[in-house]
Coordinates of C-alpha atoms in Angstrom, one line a residue:
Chain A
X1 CA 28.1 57.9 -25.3
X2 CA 24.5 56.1 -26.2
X3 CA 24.0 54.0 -22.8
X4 CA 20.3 53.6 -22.6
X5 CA 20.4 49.6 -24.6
X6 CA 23.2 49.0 -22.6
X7 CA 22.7 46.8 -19.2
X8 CA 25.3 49.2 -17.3
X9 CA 23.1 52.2 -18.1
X10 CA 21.9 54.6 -15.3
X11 CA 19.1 56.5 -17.6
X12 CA 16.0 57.0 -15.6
X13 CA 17.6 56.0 -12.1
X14 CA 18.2 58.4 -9.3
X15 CA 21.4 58.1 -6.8
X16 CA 22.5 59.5 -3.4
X17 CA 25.7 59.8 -3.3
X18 CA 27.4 60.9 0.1
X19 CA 31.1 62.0 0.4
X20 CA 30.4 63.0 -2.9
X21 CA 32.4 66.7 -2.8
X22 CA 36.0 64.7 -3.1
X23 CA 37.8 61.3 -3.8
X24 CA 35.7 58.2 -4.4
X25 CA 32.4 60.0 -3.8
X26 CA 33.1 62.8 -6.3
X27 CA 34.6 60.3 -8.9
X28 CA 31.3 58.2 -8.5
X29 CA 29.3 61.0 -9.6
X30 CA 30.7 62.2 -12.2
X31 CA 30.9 58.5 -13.6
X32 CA 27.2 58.1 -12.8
X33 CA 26.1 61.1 -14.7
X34 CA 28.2 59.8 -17.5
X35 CA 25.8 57.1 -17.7
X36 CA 22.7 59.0 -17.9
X37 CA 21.9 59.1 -13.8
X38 CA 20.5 61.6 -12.1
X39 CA 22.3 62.5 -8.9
X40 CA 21.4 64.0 -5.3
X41 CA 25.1 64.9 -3.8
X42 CA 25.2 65.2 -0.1
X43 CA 28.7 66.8 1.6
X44 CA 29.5 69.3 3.9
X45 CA 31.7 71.6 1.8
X46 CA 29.4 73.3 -0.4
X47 CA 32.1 75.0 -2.3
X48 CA 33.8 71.7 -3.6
X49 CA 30.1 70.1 -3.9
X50 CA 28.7 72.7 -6.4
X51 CA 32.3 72.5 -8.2
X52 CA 31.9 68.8 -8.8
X53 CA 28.0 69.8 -10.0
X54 CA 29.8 71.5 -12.5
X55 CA 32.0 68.3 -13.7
X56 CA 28.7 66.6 -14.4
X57 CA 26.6 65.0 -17.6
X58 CA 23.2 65.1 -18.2
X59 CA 20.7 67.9 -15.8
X60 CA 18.6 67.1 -12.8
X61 CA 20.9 67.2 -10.6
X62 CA 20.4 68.8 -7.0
X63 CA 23.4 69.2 -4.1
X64 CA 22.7 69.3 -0.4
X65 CA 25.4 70.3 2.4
X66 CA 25.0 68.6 5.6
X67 CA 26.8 66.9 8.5
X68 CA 25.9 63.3 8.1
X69 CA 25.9 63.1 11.6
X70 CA 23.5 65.6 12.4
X71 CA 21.1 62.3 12.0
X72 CA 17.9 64.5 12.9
X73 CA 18.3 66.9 9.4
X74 CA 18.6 63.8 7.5
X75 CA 14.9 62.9 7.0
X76 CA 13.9 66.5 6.2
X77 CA 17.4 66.0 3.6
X78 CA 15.3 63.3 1.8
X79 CA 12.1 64.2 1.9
X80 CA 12.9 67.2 0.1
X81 CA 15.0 65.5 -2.2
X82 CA 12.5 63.0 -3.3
X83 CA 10.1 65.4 -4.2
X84 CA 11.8 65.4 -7.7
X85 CA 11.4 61.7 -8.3
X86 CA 11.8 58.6 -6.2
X87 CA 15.2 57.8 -5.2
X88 CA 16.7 54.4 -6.8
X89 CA 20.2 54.3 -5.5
X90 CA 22.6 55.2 -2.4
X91 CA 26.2 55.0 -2.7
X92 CA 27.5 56.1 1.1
X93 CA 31.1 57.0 0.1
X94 CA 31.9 59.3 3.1
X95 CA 33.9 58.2 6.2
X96 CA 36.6 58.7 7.9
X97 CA 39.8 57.5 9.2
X98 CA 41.8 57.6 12.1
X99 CA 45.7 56.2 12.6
X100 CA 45.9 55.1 16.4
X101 CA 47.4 52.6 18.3
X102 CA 44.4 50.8 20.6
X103 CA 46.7 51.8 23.6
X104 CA 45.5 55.8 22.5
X105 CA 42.2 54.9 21.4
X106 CA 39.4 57.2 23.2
X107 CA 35.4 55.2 23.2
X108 CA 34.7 58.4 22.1
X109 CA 37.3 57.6 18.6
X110 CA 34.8 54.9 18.1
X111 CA 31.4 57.2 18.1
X112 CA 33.1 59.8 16.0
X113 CA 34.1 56.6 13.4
X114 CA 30.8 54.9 13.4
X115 CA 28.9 58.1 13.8
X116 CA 29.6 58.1 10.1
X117 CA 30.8 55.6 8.5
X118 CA 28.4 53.2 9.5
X119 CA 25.3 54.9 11.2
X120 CA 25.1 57.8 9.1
X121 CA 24.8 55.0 5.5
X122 CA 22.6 52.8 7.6
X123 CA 20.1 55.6 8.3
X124 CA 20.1 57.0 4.8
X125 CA 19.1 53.2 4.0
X126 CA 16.1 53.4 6.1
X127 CA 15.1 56.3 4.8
X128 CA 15.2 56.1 1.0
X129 CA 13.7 52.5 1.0
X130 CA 10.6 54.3 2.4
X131 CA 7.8 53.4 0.6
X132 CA 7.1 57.0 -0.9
X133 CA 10.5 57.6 -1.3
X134 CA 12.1 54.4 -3.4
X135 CA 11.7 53.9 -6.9
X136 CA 9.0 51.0 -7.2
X137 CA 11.2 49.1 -9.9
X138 CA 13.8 48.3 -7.1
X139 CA 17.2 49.6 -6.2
X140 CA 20.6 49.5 -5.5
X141 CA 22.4 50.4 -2.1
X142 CA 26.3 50.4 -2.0
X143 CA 28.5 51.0 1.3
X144 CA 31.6 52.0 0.5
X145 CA 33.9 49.7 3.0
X146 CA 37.3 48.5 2.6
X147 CA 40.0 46.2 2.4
X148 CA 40.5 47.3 6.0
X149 CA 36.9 45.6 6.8
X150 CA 38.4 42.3 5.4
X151 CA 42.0 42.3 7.4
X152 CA 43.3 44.3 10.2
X153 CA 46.0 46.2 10.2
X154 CA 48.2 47.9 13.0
X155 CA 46.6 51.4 14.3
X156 CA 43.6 51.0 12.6
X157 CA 41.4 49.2 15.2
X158 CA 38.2 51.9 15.0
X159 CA 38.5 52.4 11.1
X160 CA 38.8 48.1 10.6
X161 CA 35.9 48.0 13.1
X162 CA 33.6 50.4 11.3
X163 CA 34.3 49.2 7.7
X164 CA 33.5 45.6 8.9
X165 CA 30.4 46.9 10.3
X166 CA 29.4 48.2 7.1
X167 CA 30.0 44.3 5.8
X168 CA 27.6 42.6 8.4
X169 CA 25.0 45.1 8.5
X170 CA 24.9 45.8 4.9
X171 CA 24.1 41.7 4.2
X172 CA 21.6 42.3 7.3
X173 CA 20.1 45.2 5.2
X174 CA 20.3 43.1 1.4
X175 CA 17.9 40.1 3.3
X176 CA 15.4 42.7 4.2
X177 CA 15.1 45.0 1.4
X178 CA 15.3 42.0 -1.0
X179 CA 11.7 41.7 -1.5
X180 CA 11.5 45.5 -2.9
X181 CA 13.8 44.2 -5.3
X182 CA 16.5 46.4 -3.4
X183 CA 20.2 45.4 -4.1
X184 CA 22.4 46.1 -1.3
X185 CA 26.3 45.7 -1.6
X186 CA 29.5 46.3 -0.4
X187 CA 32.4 47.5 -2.1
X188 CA 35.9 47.2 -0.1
X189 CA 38.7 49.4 -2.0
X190 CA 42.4 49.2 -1.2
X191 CA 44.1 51.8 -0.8
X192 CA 43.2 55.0 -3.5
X193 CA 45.2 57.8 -4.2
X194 CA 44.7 61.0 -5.0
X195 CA 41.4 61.4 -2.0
X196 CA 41.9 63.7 1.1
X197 CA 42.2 60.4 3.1
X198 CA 45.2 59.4 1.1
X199 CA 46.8 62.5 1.3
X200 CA 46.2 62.5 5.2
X201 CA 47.3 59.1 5.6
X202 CA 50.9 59.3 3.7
X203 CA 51.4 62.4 5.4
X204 CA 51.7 60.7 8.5
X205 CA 53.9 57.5 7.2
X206 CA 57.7 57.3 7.2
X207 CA 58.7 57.2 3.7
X208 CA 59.3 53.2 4.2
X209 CA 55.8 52.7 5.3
X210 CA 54.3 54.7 2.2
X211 CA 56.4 52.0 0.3
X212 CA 55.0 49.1 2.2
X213 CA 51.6 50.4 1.8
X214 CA 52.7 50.5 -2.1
X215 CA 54.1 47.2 -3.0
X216 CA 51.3 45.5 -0.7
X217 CA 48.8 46.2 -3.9
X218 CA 50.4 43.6 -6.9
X219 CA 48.4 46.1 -9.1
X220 CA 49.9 49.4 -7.6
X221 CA 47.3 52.4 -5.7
X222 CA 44.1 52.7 -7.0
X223 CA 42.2 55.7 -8.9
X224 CA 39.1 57.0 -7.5
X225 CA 37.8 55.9 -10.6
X226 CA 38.5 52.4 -10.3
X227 CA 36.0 52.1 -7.3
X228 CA 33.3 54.5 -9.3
X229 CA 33.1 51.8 -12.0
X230 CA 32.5 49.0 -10.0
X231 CA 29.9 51.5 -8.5
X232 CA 28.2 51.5 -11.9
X233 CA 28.4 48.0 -12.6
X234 CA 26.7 47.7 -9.2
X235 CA 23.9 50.3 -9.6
X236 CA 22.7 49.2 -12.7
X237 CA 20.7 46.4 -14.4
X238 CA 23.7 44.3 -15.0
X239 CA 24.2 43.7 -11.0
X240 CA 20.7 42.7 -10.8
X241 CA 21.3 39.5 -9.7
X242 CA 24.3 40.4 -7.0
X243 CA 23.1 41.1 -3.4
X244 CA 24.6 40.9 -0.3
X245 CA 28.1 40.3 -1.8
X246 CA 31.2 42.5 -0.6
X247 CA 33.6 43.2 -3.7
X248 CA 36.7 43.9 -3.5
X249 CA 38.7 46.2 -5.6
X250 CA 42.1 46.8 -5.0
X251 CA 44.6 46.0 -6.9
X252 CA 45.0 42.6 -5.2
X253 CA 45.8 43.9 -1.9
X254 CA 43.4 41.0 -0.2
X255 CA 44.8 38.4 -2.5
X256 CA 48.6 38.1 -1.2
Chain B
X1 CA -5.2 57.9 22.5
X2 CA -7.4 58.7 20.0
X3 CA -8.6 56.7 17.3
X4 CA -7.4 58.7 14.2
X5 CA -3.9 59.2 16.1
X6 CA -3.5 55.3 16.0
X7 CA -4.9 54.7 12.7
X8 CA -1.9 57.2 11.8
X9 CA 1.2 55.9 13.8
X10 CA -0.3 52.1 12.5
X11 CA -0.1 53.6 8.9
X12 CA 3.5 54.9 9.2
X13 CA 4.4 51.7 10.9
X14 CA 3.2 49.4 8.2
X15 CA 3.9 51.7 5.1
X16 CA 0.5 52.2 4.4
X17 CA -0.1 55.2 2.4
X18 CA -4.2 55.6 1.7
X19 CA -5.8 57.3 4.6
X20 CA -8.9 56.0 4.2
X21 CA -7.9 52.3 4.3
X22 CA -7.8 51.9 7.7
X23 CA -10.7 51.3 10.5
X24 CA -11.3 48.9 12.6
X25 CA -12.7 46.1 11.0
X26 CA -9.8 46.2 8.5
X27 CA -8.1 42.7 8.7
X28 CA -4.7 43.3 9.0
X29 CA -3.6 40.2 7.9
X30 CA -4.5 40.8 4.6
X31 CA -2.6 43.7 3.8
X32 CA 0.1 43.4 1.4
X33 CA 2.6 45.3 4.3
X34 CA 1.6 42.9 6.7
X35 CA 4.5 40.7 7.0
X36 CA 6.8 39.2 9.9
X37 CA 9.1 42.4 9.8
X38 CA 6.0 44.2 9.9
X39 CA 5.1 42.3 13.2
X40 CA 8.6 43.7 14.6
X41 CA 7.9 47.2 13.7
X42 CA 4.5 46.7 15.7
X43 CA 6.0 45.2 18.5
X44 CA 8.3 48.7 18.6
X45 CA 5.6 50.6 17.5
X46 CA 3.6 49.8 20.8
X47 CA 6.7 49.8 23.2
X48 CA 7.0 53.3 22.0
X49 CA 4.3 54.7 22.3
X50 CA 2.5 52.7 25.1
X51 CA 5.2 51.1 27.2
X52 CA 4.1 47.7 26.5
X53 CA 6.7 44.9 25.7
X54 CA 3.9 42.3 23.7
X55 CA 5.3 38.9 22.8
X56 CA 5.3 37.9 18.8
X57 CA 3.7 35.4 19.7
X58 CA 1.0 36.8 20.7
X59 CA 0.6 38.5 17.7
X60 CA -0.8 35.0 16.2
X61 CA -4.1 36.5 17.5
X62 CA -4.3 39.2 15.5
X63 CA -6.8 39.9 12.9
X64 CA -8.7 42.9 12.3
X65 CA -7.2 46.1 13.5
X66 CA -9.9 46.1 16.4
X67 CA -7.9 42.7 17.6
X68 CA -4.4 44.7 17.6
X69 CA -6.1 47.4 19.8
X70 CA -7.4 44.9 21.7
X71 CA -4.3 43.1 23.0
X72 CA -2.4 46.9 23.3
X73 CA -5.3 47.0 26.0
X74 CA -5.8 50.5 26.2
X75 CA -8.8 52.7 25.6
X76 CA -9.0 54.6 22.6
X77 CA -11.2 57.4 21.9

């Protein structure tokens, strides 16, 4: 496909992309590279991440595995990725989730969900919109959130509470970086099937609450895909007016 | 502290990337970087690495880099 005279194109830009070894991270790569982006893939199973190197278009490419929440290696992580080119875009894809009832919670359920979901994107924010390390024509930061930062649900108390974190702050981040012509968004999926999160999840549902979780989306589940586009749409040129705003896509989950 | 140590950390603080921009007659206030977030990270800067908690609004003072040493009060090398 000839992308670079079309606004959605990725040609020339460079991404992070973290979670990117499975589910909506991997799918955003691969869609990415399709447009002519370069990638820099962070995960911690570096098995699954160089098989997903494979999967992608276009060369330049480089894969890192690390614990996001080993925050200290993270700078190092950057550095050394930049030296290639500066970095234009982040898409922080990995998270985790946890089904509890607030009665079982642990403060120590919270850490573990915020360690990542929210800190570890946050501090990968600071440190490509470094001055030697972002690209000087702007950018474009996505947090990969959720419906479940938009509503609550039952038993998700630490996983609602870190995806809505990743709403505030990430509008707190857009205001800042605006003037570096920085983008920063949100993108808040329902539920996608087909990811290691899904799989966990419906393995823990009665076969009535699988349904519920079902027929709560007017469109049906979502492909990993379907977040990876809006992904693009968001990292490139076309977007360039959007910051700050928290999209949802998921099948109409938030709209019943 | 000396001098060239602070010249550094200031550097890092404010994004600025030529080493031999800075001395002390350079007028902070003019520097692209200097902005009110750049005020903040100052303020942090000097709680860091000198233990003093400085106003913004005492920052209205500030000039030259000499003036930001200045109202850090300490003596530099």
């Amino acid at each position: 496909m000839r992308t670079e005279n079309s606004p959605y194109s990725l040609s020339g830009k460079t991404i992070v992309v973290t979670g990117a070894s499975s589910g909506i991270g991997k799918a955003c790569a691969i869609a990415i590279s399709r447009m002519g982006g370069r990638l820099i893939l962070i995960a911690r199973n570096e098995k699954r991440l160089k098989a997903v190197l494979k999967q992608l278009s276009g060369t330049g490419h480089t894969v890192f595995s690390q614990d996001l929440v080993q925050f200290d290696a993270l700078a190092d992580l950057i550095k050394t990725a930049a030296e290639t080119g500066p970095i234009f875009g982040l898409i922080h894809a990995a998270g985790i989730e946890m089904t509890l009832p607030l009665r079982n919670m642990h403060y120590t359920d919270y850490e573990k969900l915020f360690a990542l979901n929210v800190t570890a994107g946050f501090e990968l924010a600071r440190l490509v919109s470094k001055k030697k390390i972002r690209d000087p024509s702007g950018g474009s930061y996505i947090f990969i959130s959720s419906t479940m930062g938009l509503v609550g649900q039952s038993g998700l108390v630490g996983y609602c509470g870190s995806k809505g974190a990743l709403i505030a702050g990430s509008k707190a981040i857009a205001a800042e970086l605006a003037s570096y012509h920085i983008r920063v968004n949100c993108i808040c999926p329902g539920h996608v099937q087909g990811t290691l999160m899904s799989d966990q999840l419906f393995s823990t549902l009665s076969e009535d609450a699988g349904k519920a979780i079902i027929n709560a989306h007017p469109l049906g589940l979502g492909e990993p895909e379907d977040v990876a586009y809006a992904c693009v749409f968001l990292l490139s040129d076309a977007a360039r007016w959007m910051t700050g705003a928290v999209l949802p896509v998921d099948g109409g989950y938030t709209m019943v | 502290m000396q001098k060239s140590e602070f010249y550094d950390i200031l550097m890092e603080t404010l994004e600025i990337e030529s080493v031999d921009s800075l001395n002390e007659s350079t007028v902070l206030t003019d520097l692209e970087e200097y902005d009110s977030l750049a005020v903040l990270s100052l303020i942090a800067m000097i709680d860091e690495h000198f233990g003093k908690r400085i106003p913004g609004t005492e920052f209205q003072k500030i000039t030259t880099v000499k003036s930001l040493m200045d109202l850090i009060g300490v003596d530099f090398e």
